[in-house]
Amino acid sequence: MATSRYSIRQRESGRSQARWYDDAGTRHTRMFDNRTEAKRFLNQMTADKQNGTYRDPRDAELPFRKVAEGWLATKVKRPKTLAGYESLLRTHLLPTFGDRQVGSIKTSDVRRWLADMQRKGCAPGTIRNAYRVLTPILDAAVENRYMAANPCGPLKRDDFPKPRRTTMLFLDAEQVARLAAEIPAPYDVLLHFAARSGMRAGEIGALRMENVDLLRKVVHVRESLSEVAGALHYLPPKTGEERTVVLSAALTRMLRDYLVAQPQKGPRDFLFTAPGDPTAPVRHSGWFYGNVFKPAARRAGLSPRLRFHDLRHTCASLLIAENVPAKAIQEHLGHSSYAITMDRYGHLYPAATDDVREALERAFG
């Protein structure tokens, strides 16, 4: 936009109309209360154009909904993750911001939205997850010059509710055996496999015979099963990397006995299958969770909060109790980093203050 291609006209109403042309030669106008404000607007626009920070004022009028749709279209995520984003948008973001001009959203608006969610009784985790979707959407708006700065930037820790700390559930070996005893065959073997392998539910569901090597007592984790709106998706493992999980001799024997009692399986068949359909994988949610796992947990006298995923925590806690190094546990569970393993399970390691004191005394005398 050339610096001379603007003008100000005084209207009969007494207000001032700023007029300018874009690079395509299209004329635009905006009304101001007086000439001084119109002049300031045009001067700022011209300066921004010259230093490369110009934003078309019309872009700020784009509805938040459109920016969110554009952001979501760029996300290459797992189907369940995308479904979670869509749910948070639909339930918590679009009702408040959907029709707002994205350039009009201010930090005070975001604070008010956070407070409203708390008043409605939304869980702290839900509020933070919704905020984690709002922030990158507004980052995209800044990147595309729909707004000058992200209004989420100035927010402080006090603007968010404190997370509710829930105690992580672990079972000991006796409780695992008690729970498995309440589960009808052949799914008692599935229960033992989950607790002893520490694999994620989706990894167990997608485990095929070609990735089970009982001779070497290992399984290879190469796929994960994800269910979204009734549709099954076979994806790479959560971290994107394959791994090998070792099996104990006892678990290997269980699997051998289990397979002897099963119809002959081919390389692409699933290790654990749905009832009545030997070609379909067993899914930990739905039928298994409601009709097998939860009733068994009640009969075994275990916590009603117990989830299938807690069998993975159980595996980690039992390995820690046997003094397995955290790095080995990270690799066994398939965590993307050592830090994640320590963040989740570091509190289970015994305090080592005496060891540190003795080591320092040996080193320095």
mmCIF file of C-alpha atoms in Angstrom:
data_model
loop_
_atom_site.group_PDB
_atom_site.id
_atom_site.type_symbol
_atom_site.label_atom_id
_atom_site.label_comp_id
_atom_site.label_asym_id
_atom_site.label_seq_id
_atom_site.Cartn_x
_atom_site.Cartn_y
_atom_site.Cartn_z
ATOM 1 C CA MET A 1 0.000 0.000 0.000
ATOM 2 C CA ALA A 2 1.548 3.263 -1.067
ATOM 3 C CA THR A 3 1.830 5.794 1.767
ATOM 4 C CA SER A 4 -0.200 8.417 -0.133
ATOM 5 C CA ARG A 5 -3.142 6.167 -0.907
ATOM 6 C CA TYR A 6 -5.349 7.209 1.933
ATOM 7 C CA SER A 7 -7.605 10.095 2.849
ATOM 8 C CA ILE A 8 -9.968 11.304 5.559
ATOM 9 C CA ARG A 9 -13.488 12.560 4.879
ATOM 10 C CA GLN A 10 -15.681 14.438 7.295
ATOM 11 C CA ARG A 11 -19.213 12.998 7.370
ATOM 12 C CA GLU A 12 -22.413 14.937 8.051
ATOM 13 C CA SER A 13 -22.746 13.123 11.341
ATOM 14 C CA GLY A 14 -19.543 14.801 12.505
ATOM 15 C CA ARG A 15 -17.568 11.559 12.482
ATOM 16 C CA SER A 16 -14.479 11.046 10.307
ATOM 17 C CA GLN A 17 -14.136 8.353 7.663
ATOM 18 C CA ALA A 18 -10.645 6.922 7.016
ATOM 19 C CA ARG A 19 -10.252 5.662 3.452
ATOM 20 C CA TRP A 20 -7.382 3.608 2.076
ATOM 21 C CA TYR A 21 -6.485 1.203 -0.716
ATOM 22 C CA ASP A 22 -4.842 -2.178 -0.419
ATOM 23 C CA ASP A 23 -2.199 -3.545 -2.776
ATOM 24 C CA ALA A 24 -4.899 -4.917 -5.063
ATOM 25 C CA GLY A 25 -6.417 -1.470 -5.466
ATOM 26 C CA THR A 26 -9.512 -2.205 -3.379
ATOM 27 C CA ARG A 27 -10.760 0.706 -1.302
ATOM 28 C CA HIS A 28 -11.562 0.241 2.391
ATOM 29 C CA THR A 29 -13.113 2.541 4.944
ATOM 30 C CA ARG A 30 -13.453 2.795 8.705
ATOM 31 C CA MET A 31 -15.338 5.323 10.816
ATOM 32 C CA PHE A 32 -13.859 7.225 13.782
ATOM 33 C CA ASP A 33 -15.292 9.714 16.234
ATOM 34 C CA ASN A 34 -12.965 12.479 15.077
ATOM 35 C CA ARG A 35 -10.267 13.318 12.562
ATOM 36 C CA THR A 36 -7.437 12.895 15.057
ATOM 37 C CA GLU A 37 -8.342 9.227 15.662
ATOM 38 C CA ALA A 38 -8.683 8.577 11.931
ATOM 39 C CA LYS A 39 -5.318 10.211 11.263
ATOM 40 C CA ARG A 40 -3.652 8.192 14.036
ATOM 41 C CA PHE A 41 -5.095 4.971 12.600
ATOM 42 C CA LEU A 42 -3.871 5.692 9.064
ATOM 43 C CA ASN A 43 -0.416 6.783 10.241
ATOM 44 C CA GLN A 44 -0.009 3.615 12.301
ATOM 45 C CA MET A 45 -1.194 1.466 9.409
ATOM 46 C CA THR A 46 1.287 3.137 7.077
ATOM 47 C CA ALA A 47 4.162 2.661 9.532
ATOM 48 C CA ASP A 48 3.257 -0.981 10.035
ATOM 49 C CA LYS A 49 3.213 -1.495 6.284
ATOM 50 C CA GLN A 50 6.667 0.000 5.944
ATOM 51 C CA ASN A 51 8.260 -2.045 8.761
ATOM 52 C CA GLY A 52 6.568 -5.314 7.796
ATOM 53 C CA THR A 53 4.164 -5.592 10.744
ATOM 54 C CA TYR A 54 1.044 -4.482 8.882
ATOM 55 C CA ARG A 55 -2.162 -6.369 9.632
ATOM 56 C CA ASP A 56 -5.237 -5.864 7.505
ATOM 57 C CA PRO A 57 -7.887 -4.534 9.943
ATOM 58 C CA ARG A 58 -10.449 -6.795 8.305
ATOM 59 C CA ASP A 59 -8.507 -9.860 9.433
ATOM 60 C CA ALA A 60 -9.173 -9.001 13.070
ATOM 61 C CA GLU A 61 -12.875 -9.307 12.278
ATOM 62 C CA LEU A 62 -12.541 -12.986 11.360
ATOM 63 C CA PRO A 63 -14.673 -15.095 13.755
ATOM 64 C CA PHE A 64 -12.797 -17.198 16.272
ATOM 65 C CA ARG A 65 -14.676 -20.210 14.916
ATOM 66 C CA LYS A 66 -12.992 -19.841 11.509
ATOM 67 C CA VAL A 67 -9.538 -19.496 13.053
ATOM 68 C CA ALA A 68 -10.187 -22.608 15.163
ATOM 69 C CA GLU A 69 -11.265 -24.587 12.102
ATOM 70 C CA GLY A 70 -8.096 -23.563 10.268
ATOM 71 C CA TRP A 71 -5.920 -24.497 13.237
ATOM 72 C CA LEU A 72 -7.604 -27.877 13.667
ATOM 73 C CA ALA A 73 -7.136 -28.670 9.970
ATOM 74 C CA THR A 74 -3.343 -28.371 10.406
ATOM 75 C CA LYS A 75 -3.157 -30.862 13.276
ATOM 76 C CA VAL A 76 -1.746 -34.248 12.320
ATOM 77 C CA LYS A 77 -2.671 -36.083 15.484
ATOM 78 C CA ARG A 78 -3.989 -39.438 16.566
ATOM 79 C CA PRO A 79 -7.762 -39.795 15.985
ATOM 80 C CA LYS A 80 -8.535 -39.873 19.712
ATOM 81 C CA THR A 81 -6.500 -36.701 20.284
ATOM 82 C CA LEU A 82 -8.325 -34.888 17.476
ATOM 83 C CA ALA A 83 -11.658 -36.087 18.864
ATOM 84 C CA GLY A 84 -10.630 -34.628 22.232
ATOM 85 C CA TYR A 85 -9.773 -31.274 20.635
ATOM 86 C CA GLU A 86 -13.115 -31.218 18.828
ATOM 87 C CA SER A 87 -14.983 -32.033 22.023
ATOM 88 C CA LEU A 88 -13.249 -29.259 23.983
ATOM 89 C CA LEU A 89 -13.946 -26.777 21.199
ATOM 90 C CA ARG A 90 -17.583 -27.765 20.906
ATOM 91 C CA THR A 91 -18.271 -27.875 24.646
ATOM 92 C CA HIS A 92 -16.110 -25.177 26.197
ATOM 93 C CA LEU A 93 -14.649 -22.785 23.605
ATOM 94 C CA LEU A 94 -17.106 -22.162 20.789
ATOM 95 C CA PRO A 95 -20.064 -21.309 23.067
ATOM 96 C CA THR A 96 -18.030 -18.388 24.442
ATOM 97 C CA PHE A 97 -15.696 -17.352 21.636
ATOM 98 C CA GLY A 98 -17.138 -18.938 18.499
ATOM 99 C CA ASP A 99 -18.771 -15.847 16.972
ATOM 100 C CA ARG A 100 -16.407 -13.296 18.495
ATOM 101 C CA GLN A 101 -14.114 -11.383 16.166
ATOM 102 C CA VAL A 102 -10.760 -12.918 16.966
ATOM 103 C CA GLY A 103 -9.061 -9.525 17.144
ATOM 104 C CA SER A 104 -11.490 -8.411 19.852
ATOM 105 C CA ILE A 105 -10.554 -11.162 22.343
ATOM 106 C CA LYS A 106 -8.650 -9.656 25.253
ATOM 107 C CA THR A 107 -6.865 -11.082 28.280
ATOM 108 C CA SER A 108 -9.772 -10.009 30.472
ATOM 109 C CA ASP A 109 -12.107 -12.088 28.268
ATOM 110 C CA VAL A 110 -9.954 -15.172 28.755
ATOM 111 C CA ARG A 111 -9.824 -14.606 32.524
ATOM 112 C CA ARG A 112 -13.605 -14.250 32.617
ATOM 113 C CA TRP A 113 -13.987 -17.470 30.624
ATOM 114 C CA LEU A 114 -11.714 -19.348 33.030
ATOM 115 C CA ALA A 115 -13.687 -18.037 36.001
ATOM 116 C CA ASP A 116 -16.996 -18.994 34.376
ATOM 117 C CA MET A 117 -15.770 -22.543 33.830
ATOM 118 C CA GLN A 118 -14.836 -22.802 37.497
ATOM 119 C CA ARG A 119 -18.235 -21.479 38.565
ATOM 120 C CA LYS A 120 -19.908 -24.101 36.375
ATOM 121 C CA GLY A 121 -18.032 -26.809 38.271
ATOM 122 C CA CYS A 122 -15.677 -27.904 35.490
ATOM 123 C CA ALA A 123 -12.809 -30.043 36.741
ATOM 124 C CA PRO A 124 -9.396 -28.317 36.925
ATOM 125 C CA GLY A 125 -8.011 -30.786 34.393
ATOM 126 C CA THR A 126 -10.810 -30.002 31.943
ATOM 127 C CA ILE A 127 -10.194 -26.267 32.331
ATOM 128 C CA ARG A 128 -6.478 -26.654 31.675
ATOM 129 C CA ASN A 129 -7.075 -28.911 28.673
ATOM 130 C CA ALA A 130 -9.491 -26.387 27.176
ATOM 131 C CA TYR A 131 -6.954 -23.620 27.777
ATOM 132 C CA ARG A 132 -4.269 -25.722 26.064
ATOM 133 C CA VAL A 133 -6.480 -25.749 22.978
ATOM 134 C CA LEU A 134 -7.353 -22.039 23.156
ATOM 135 C CA THR A 135 -3.709 -20.917 23.422
ATOM 136 C CA PRO A 136 -2.391 -22.441 20.159
ATOM 137 C CA ILE A 137 -5.493 -21.285 18.284
ATOM 138 C CA LEU A 138 -4.746 -17.702 19.308
ATOM 139 C CA ASP A 139 -1.058 -18.309 18.540
ATOM 140 C CA ALA A 140 -2.179 -19.194 15.010
ATOM 141 C CA ALA A 141 -4.177 -15.964 14.897
ATOM 142 C CA VAL A 142 -1.042 -13.999 15.803
ATOM 143 C CA GLU A 143 1.047 -15.928 13.286
ATOM 144 C CA ASN A 144 -1.466 -15.092 10.549
ATOM 145 C CA ARG A 145 -1.590 -11.451 11.734
ATOM 146 C CA TYR A 146 -5.236 -11.573 12.734
ATOM 147 C CA MET A 147 -4.209 -10.078 16.076
ATOM 148 C CA ALA A 148 -1.084 -8.375 17.430
ATOM 149 C CA ALA A 149 -0.469 -10.563 20.502
ATOM 150 C CA ASN A 150 -1.904 -13.631 22.175
ATOM 151 C CA PRO A 151 -4.174 -12.519 25.048
ATOM 152 C CA CYS A 152 -3.291 -15.712 26.918
ATOM 153 C CA GLY A 153 0.282 -14.490 27.374
ATOM 154 C CA PRO A 154 -0.198 -12.320 30.489
ATOM 155 C CA LEU A 155 -2.090 -14.999 32.446
ATOM 156 C CA LYS A 156 -0.500 -16.185 35.690
ATOM 157 C CA ARG A 157 -0.707 -19.395 37.687
ATOM 158 C CA ASP A 158 -3.283 -17.810 40.015
ATOM 159 C CA ASP A 159 -5.713 -17.525 37.091
ATOM 160 C CA PHE A 160 -6.101 -21.313 37.033
ATOM 161 C CA PRO A 161 -7.686 -23.666 39.548
ATOM 162 C CA LYS A 162 -5.317 -25.835 41.514
ATOM 163 C CA PRO A 163 -5.226 -29.390 40.125
ATOM 164 C CA ARG A 164 -6.896 -32.066 42.171
ATOM 165 C CA ARG A 165 -4.292 -34.592 43.186
ATOM 166 C CA THR A 166 -5.619 -38.135 43.046
ATOM 167 C CA THR A 167 -3.681 -40.992 44.534
ATOM 168 C CA MET A 168 -2.238 -43.295 41.890
ATOM 169 C CA LEU A 169 -3.529 -46.851 42.304
ATOM 170 C CA PHE A 170 -1.195 -49.844 42.385
ATOM 171 C CA LEU A 171 -1.837 -53.499 43.083
ATOM 172 C CA ASP A 172 0.557 -55.910 44.683
ATOM 173 C CA ALA A 173 1.180 -59.364 43.243
ATOM 174 C CA GLU A 174 -1.425 -60.966 45.526
ATOM 175 C CA GLN A 175 -4.089 -58.463 44.483
ATOM 176 C CA VAL A 176 -3.317 -59.061 40.810
ATOM 177 C CA ALA A 177 -3.788 -62.797 41.352
ATOM 178 C CA ARG A 178 -7.023 -62.169 43.262
ATOM 179 C CA LEU A 179 -8.379 -59.961 40.504
ATOM 180 C CA ALA A 180 -7.404 -62.447 37.787
ATOM 181 C CA ALA A 181 -9.140 -65.232 39.704
ATOM 182 C CA GLU A 182 -12.419 -63.314 39.400
ATOM 183 C CA ILE A 183 -12.119 -62.983 35.617
ATOM 184 C CA PRO A 184 -13.395 -65.877 33.480
ATOM 185 C CA ALA A 185 -11.003 -67.630 31.109
ATOM 186 C CA PRO A 186 -9.447 -66.770 28.771
ATOM 187 C CA TYR A 187 -9.433 -63.138 29.875
ATOM 188 C CA ASP A 188 -7.703 -63.950 33.154
ATOM 189 C CA VAL A 189 -4.561 -64.374 31.035
ATOM 190 C CA LEU A 190 -5.161 -60.925 29.527
ATOM 191 C CA LEU A 191 -5.259 -59.484 33.047
ATOM 192 C CA HIS A 192 -1.971 -61.145 33.997
ATOM 193 C CA PHE A 193 -0.417 -60.033 30.717
ATOM 194 C CA ALA A 194 -1.385 -56.388 31.299
ATOM 195 C CA ALA A 195 -0.032 -56.304 34.853
ATOM 196 C CA ARG A 196 3.191 -58.152 34.037
ATOM 197 C CA SER A 197 4.020 -56.472 30.724
ATOM 198 C CA GLY A 198 3.015 -52.921 31.630
ATOM 199 C CA MET A 199 1.806 -52.390 28.074
ATOM 200 C CA ARG A 200 -0.862 -49.814 27.268
ATOM 201 C CA ALA A 201 -4.371 -51.128 26.635
ATOM 202 C CA GLY A 202 -4.232 -50.076 22.984
ATOM 203 C CA GLU A 203 -0.904 -51.858 22.510
ATOM 204 C CA ILE A 204 -2.321 -55.064 23.986
ATOM 205 C CA GLY A 205 -5.407 -54.842 21.781
ATOM 206 C CA ALA A 206 -3.304 -54.458 18.629
ATOM 207 C CA LEU A 207 -0.782 -57.175 19.502
ATOM 208 C CA ARG A 208 -0.632 -59.734 16.669
ATOM 209 C CA MET A 209 0.852 -63.216 16.748
ATOM 210 C CA GLU A 210 3.689 -62.236 14.400
ATOM 211 C CA ASN A 211 4.933 -59.929 17.169
ATOM 212 C CA VAL A 212 4.806 -62.582 19.911
ATOM 213 C CA ASP A 213 8.042 -64.559 20.313
ATOM 214 C CA LEU A 214 7.584 -67.044 23.133
ATOM 215 C CA LEU A 215 10.862 -68.789 22.321
ATOM 216 C CA ARG A 216 12.825 -65.645 23.162
ATOM 217 C CA LYS A 217 10.268 -64.554 25.781
ATOM 218 C CA VAL A 218 9.562 -61.164 24.174
ATOM 219 C CA VAL A 219 6.810 -59.318 22.365
ATOM 220 C CA HIS A 220 7.386 -56.502 19.879
ATOM 221 C CA VAL A 221 5.183 -53.437 20.278
ATOM 222 C CA ARG A 222 4.585 -52.112 16.779
ATOM 223 C CA GLU A 223 0.940 -51.041 16.766
ATOM 224 C CA SER A 224 -1.661 -49.498 19.017
ATOM 225 C CA LEU A 225 -5.430 -49.797 18.800
ATOM 226 C CA SER A 226 -7.531 -46.658 19.185
ATOM 227 C CA GLU A 227 -11.321 -46.520 19.137
ATOM 228 C CA VAL A 228 -13.087 -43.275 18.241
ATOM 229 C CA ALA A 229 -16.862 -43.133 17.835
ATOM 230 C CA GLY A 230 -16.998 -46.892 17.297
ATOM 231 C CA ALA A 231 -14.336 -46.907 14.570
ATOM 232 C CA LEU A 232 -11.074 -48.800 15.123
ATOM 233 C CA HIS A 233 -7.750 -47.239 14.161
ATOM 234 C CA TYR A 234 -4.425 -49.079 14.069
ATOM 235 C CA LEU A 235 -1.619 -46.631 14.729
ATOM 236 C CA PRO A 236 2.059 -46.571 15.652
ATOM 237 C CA PRO A 237 2.756 -46.765 19.415
ATOM 238 C CA LYS A 238 2.080 -43.607 21.400
ATOM 239 C CA THR A 239 5.667 -42.368 21.282
ATOM 240 C CA GLY A 240 5.951 -43.219 17.591
ATOM 241 C CA GLU A 241 8.697 -45.744 18.305
ATOM 242 C CA GLU A 242 8.558 -49.532 18.361
ATOM 243 C CA ARG A 243 9.949 -51.367 21.371
ATOM 244 C CA THR A 244 10.544 -54.870 22.673
ATOM 245 C CA VAL A 245 8.944 -55.965 25.947
ATOM 246 C CA VAL A 246 10.453 -58.885 27.842
ATOM 247 C CA LEU A 247 8.237 -61.601 29.329
ATOM 248 C CA SER A 248 8.865 -63.508 32.518
ATOM 249 C CA ALA A 249 9.097 -67.286 32.381
ATOM 250 C CA ALA A 250 5.808 -67.580 34.289
ATOM 251 C CA LEU A 251 3.976 -65.294 31.890
ATOM 252 C CA THR A 252 5.446 -67.132 28.923
ATOM 253 C CA ARG A 253 4.047 -70.415 30.302
ATOM 254 C CA MET A 254 0.646 -68.777 30.782
ATOM 255 C CA LEU A 255 0.632 -67.627 27.168
ATOM 256 C CA ARG A 256 1.649 -71.062 25.888
ATOM 257 C CA ASP A 257 -1.176 -72.728 27.816
ATOM 258 C CA TYR A 258 -3.585 -70.044 26.662
ATOM 259 C CA LEU A 259 -2.679 -70.525 22.988
ATOM 260 C CA VAL A 260 -3.006 -74.307 23.218
ATOM 261 C CA ALA A 261 -6.653 -73.824 24.212
ATOM 262 C CA GLN A 262 -7.313 -71.308 21.400
ATOM 263 C CA PRO A 263 -8.176 -72.017 17.752
ATOM 264 C CA GLN A 264 -5.112 -72.047 15.516
ATOM 265 C CA LYS A 265 -3.873 -68.487 14.998
ATOM 266 C CA GLY A 266 -2.049 -67.096 11.978
ATOM 267 C CA PRO A 267 0.691 -64.429 12.024
ATOM 268 C CA ARG A 268 -1.772 -61.549 11.502
ATOM 269 C CA ASP A 269 -4.280 -62.786 14.061
ATOM 270 C CA PHE A 270 -4.573 -60.949 17.354
ATOM 271 C CA LEU A 271 -3.200 -62.517 20.528
ATOM 272 C CA PHE A 272 -6.346 -61.569 22.474
ATOM 273 C CA THR A 273 -9.643 -61.535 20.597
ATOM 274 C CA ALA A 274 -13.196 -60.387 21.179
ATOM 275 C CA PRO A 275 -15.745 -62.943 22.442
ATOM 276 C CA GLY A 276 -17.397 -64.805 19.582
ATOM 277 C CA ASP A 277 -15.149 -63.272 16.926
ATOM 278 C CA PRO A 278 -11.628 -64.726 16.650
ATOM 279 C CA THR A 279 -10.735 -62.164 13.974
ATOM 280 C CA ALA A 280 -11.507 -59.052 16.063
ATOM 281 C CA PRO A 281 -9.242 -57.601 18.754
ATOM 282 C CA VAL A 282 -10.420 -57.399 22.321
ATOM 283 C CA ARG A 283 -11.084 -53.828 23.396
ATOM 284 C CA HIS A 284 -10.469 -52.835 26.983
ATOM 285 C CA SER A 285 -13.341 -50.349 26.862
ATOM 286 C CA GLY A 286 -16.994 -51.172 26.319
ATOM 287 C CA TRP A 287 -17.920 -54.812 26.858
ATOM 288 C CA PHE A 288 -14.711 -55.944 28.582
ATOM 289 C CA TYR A 289 -14.496 -52.969 30.928
ATOM 290 C CA GLY A 290 -18.151 -52.909 31.977
ATOM 291 C CA ASN A 291 -18.952 -56.619 31.985
ATOM 292 C CA VAL A 292 -15.661 -58.234 32.954
ATOM 293 C CA PHE A 293 -13.088 -55.919 34.529
ATOM 294 C CA LYS A 294 -15.209 -53.739 36.816
ATOM 295 C CA PRO A 295 -17.381 -56.556 38.209
ATOM 296 C CA ALA A 296 -14.242 -58.621 38.873
ATOM 297 C CA ALA A 297 -12.638 -55.717 40.737
ATOM 298 C CA ARG A 298 -15.725 -55.444 42.959
ATOM 299 C CA ARG A 299 -15.766 -59.163 43.677
ATOM 300 C CA ALA A 300 -12.052 -59.055 44.499
ATOM 301 C CA GLY A 301 -12.679 -56.301 47.036
ATOM 302 C CA LEU A 302 -10.517 -53.756 45.212
ATOM 303 C CA SER A 303 -10.990 -50.011 44.937
ATOM 304 C CA PRO A 304 -13.957 -48.924 42.798
ATOM 305 C CA ARG A 305 -11.566 -46.368 41.252
ATOM 306 C CA LEU A 306 -9.401 -49.115 39.778
ATOM 307 C CA ARG A 307 -8.939 -48.736 36.012
ATOM 308 C CA PHE A 308 -7.416 -51.059 33.464
ATOM 309 C CA HIS A 309 -4.620 -48.503 33.013
ATOM 310 C CA ASP A 310 -3.702 -48.965 36.681
ATOM 311 C CA LEU A 311 -2.313 -52.375 35.734
ATOM 312 C CA ARG A 312 0.402 -50.452 33.881
ATOM 313 C CA HIS A 313 1.110 -48.466 37.059
ATOM 314 C CA THR A 314 1.148 -51.765 38.930
ATOM 315 C CA CYS A 315 3.875 -53.124 36.668
ATOM 316 C CA ALA A 316 5.988 -49.997 37.248
ATOM 317 C CA SER A 317 5.548 -50.108 41.041
ATOM 318 C CA LEU A 318 6.479 -53.794 41.252
ATOM 319 C CA LEU A 319 9.605 -53.215 39.154
ATOM 320 C CA ILE A 320 10.611 -50.313 41.400
ATOM 321 C CA ALA A 321 10.083 -52.494 44.474
ATOM 322 C CA GLU A 322 12.571 -54.943 42.924
ATOM 323 C CA ASN A 323 15.135 -52.120 42.505
ATOM 324 C CA VAL A 324 14.979 -52.079 38.699
ATOM 325 C CA PRO A 325 16.701 -48.884 37.465
ATOM 326 C CA ALA A 326 14.375 -46.119 36.290
ATOM 327 C CA LYS A 327 16.013 -46.053 32.854
ATOM 328 C CA ALA A 328 15.166 -49.732 32.331
ATOM 329 C CA ILE A 329 11.583 -49.080 33.450
ATOM 330 C CA GLN A 330 11.336 -46.192 30.979
ATOM 331 C CA GLU A 331 12.354 -48.476 28.133
ATOM 332 C CA HIS A 332 10.059 -51.284 29.287
ATOM 333 C CA LEU A 333 6.992 -49.016 29.531
ATOM 334 C CA GLY A 334 7.787 -47.077 26.372
ATOM 335 C CA HIS A 335 7.942 -43.614 27.905
ATOM 336 C CA SER A 336 9.370 -41.021 25.541
ATOM 337 C CA SER A 337 11.813 -39.746 28.167
ATOM 338 C CA TYR A 338 13.410 -40.618 31.486
ATOM 339 C CA ALA A 339 11.847 -37.455 32.928
ATOM 340 C CA ILE A 340 8.329 -38.764 32.312
ATOM 341 C CA THR A 341 9.111 -41.992 34.163
ATOM 342 C CA MET A 342 10.541 -40.129 37.151
ATOM 343 C CA ASP A 343 7.720 -37.589 37.167
ATOM 344 C CA ARG A 344 5.124 -40.356 37.426
ATOM 345 C CA TYR A 345 6.898 -42.897 39.583
ATOM 346 C CA GLY A 346 9.836 -41.132 41.204
ATOM 347 C CA HIS A 347 7.986 -40.843 44.510
ATOM 348 C CA LEU A 348 7.957 -44.644 44.762
ATOM 349 C CA TYR A 349 11.734 -44.870 44.990
ATOM 350 C CA PRO A 350 12.994 -45.037 48.594
ATOM 351 C CA ALA A 351 14.762 -41.981 49.958
ATOM 352 C CA ALA A 352 18.476 -42.279 49.361
ATOM 353 C CA THR A 353 19.744 -39.719 51.879
ATOM 354 C CA ASP A 354 21.734 -42.313 53.854
ATOM 355 C CA ASP A 355 23.358 -43.603 50.674
ATOM 356 C CA VAL A 356 24.293 -40.045 49.673
ATOM 357 C CA ARG A 357 25.755 -39.320 53.119
ATOM 358 C CA GLU A 358 27.821 -42.499 53.130
ATOM 359 C CA ALA A 359 29.067 -41.878 49.579
ATOM 360 C CA LEU A 360 30.187 -38.353 50.483
ATOM 361 C CA GLU A 361 31.972 -39.629 53.572
ATOM 362 C CA ARG A 362 33.784 -42.259 51.505
ATOM 363 C CA ALA A 363 34.750 -39.677 48.889
ATOM 364 C CA PHE A 364 35.971 -36.941 51.223
ATOM 365 C CA GLY A 365 36.763 -38.849 54.372
#
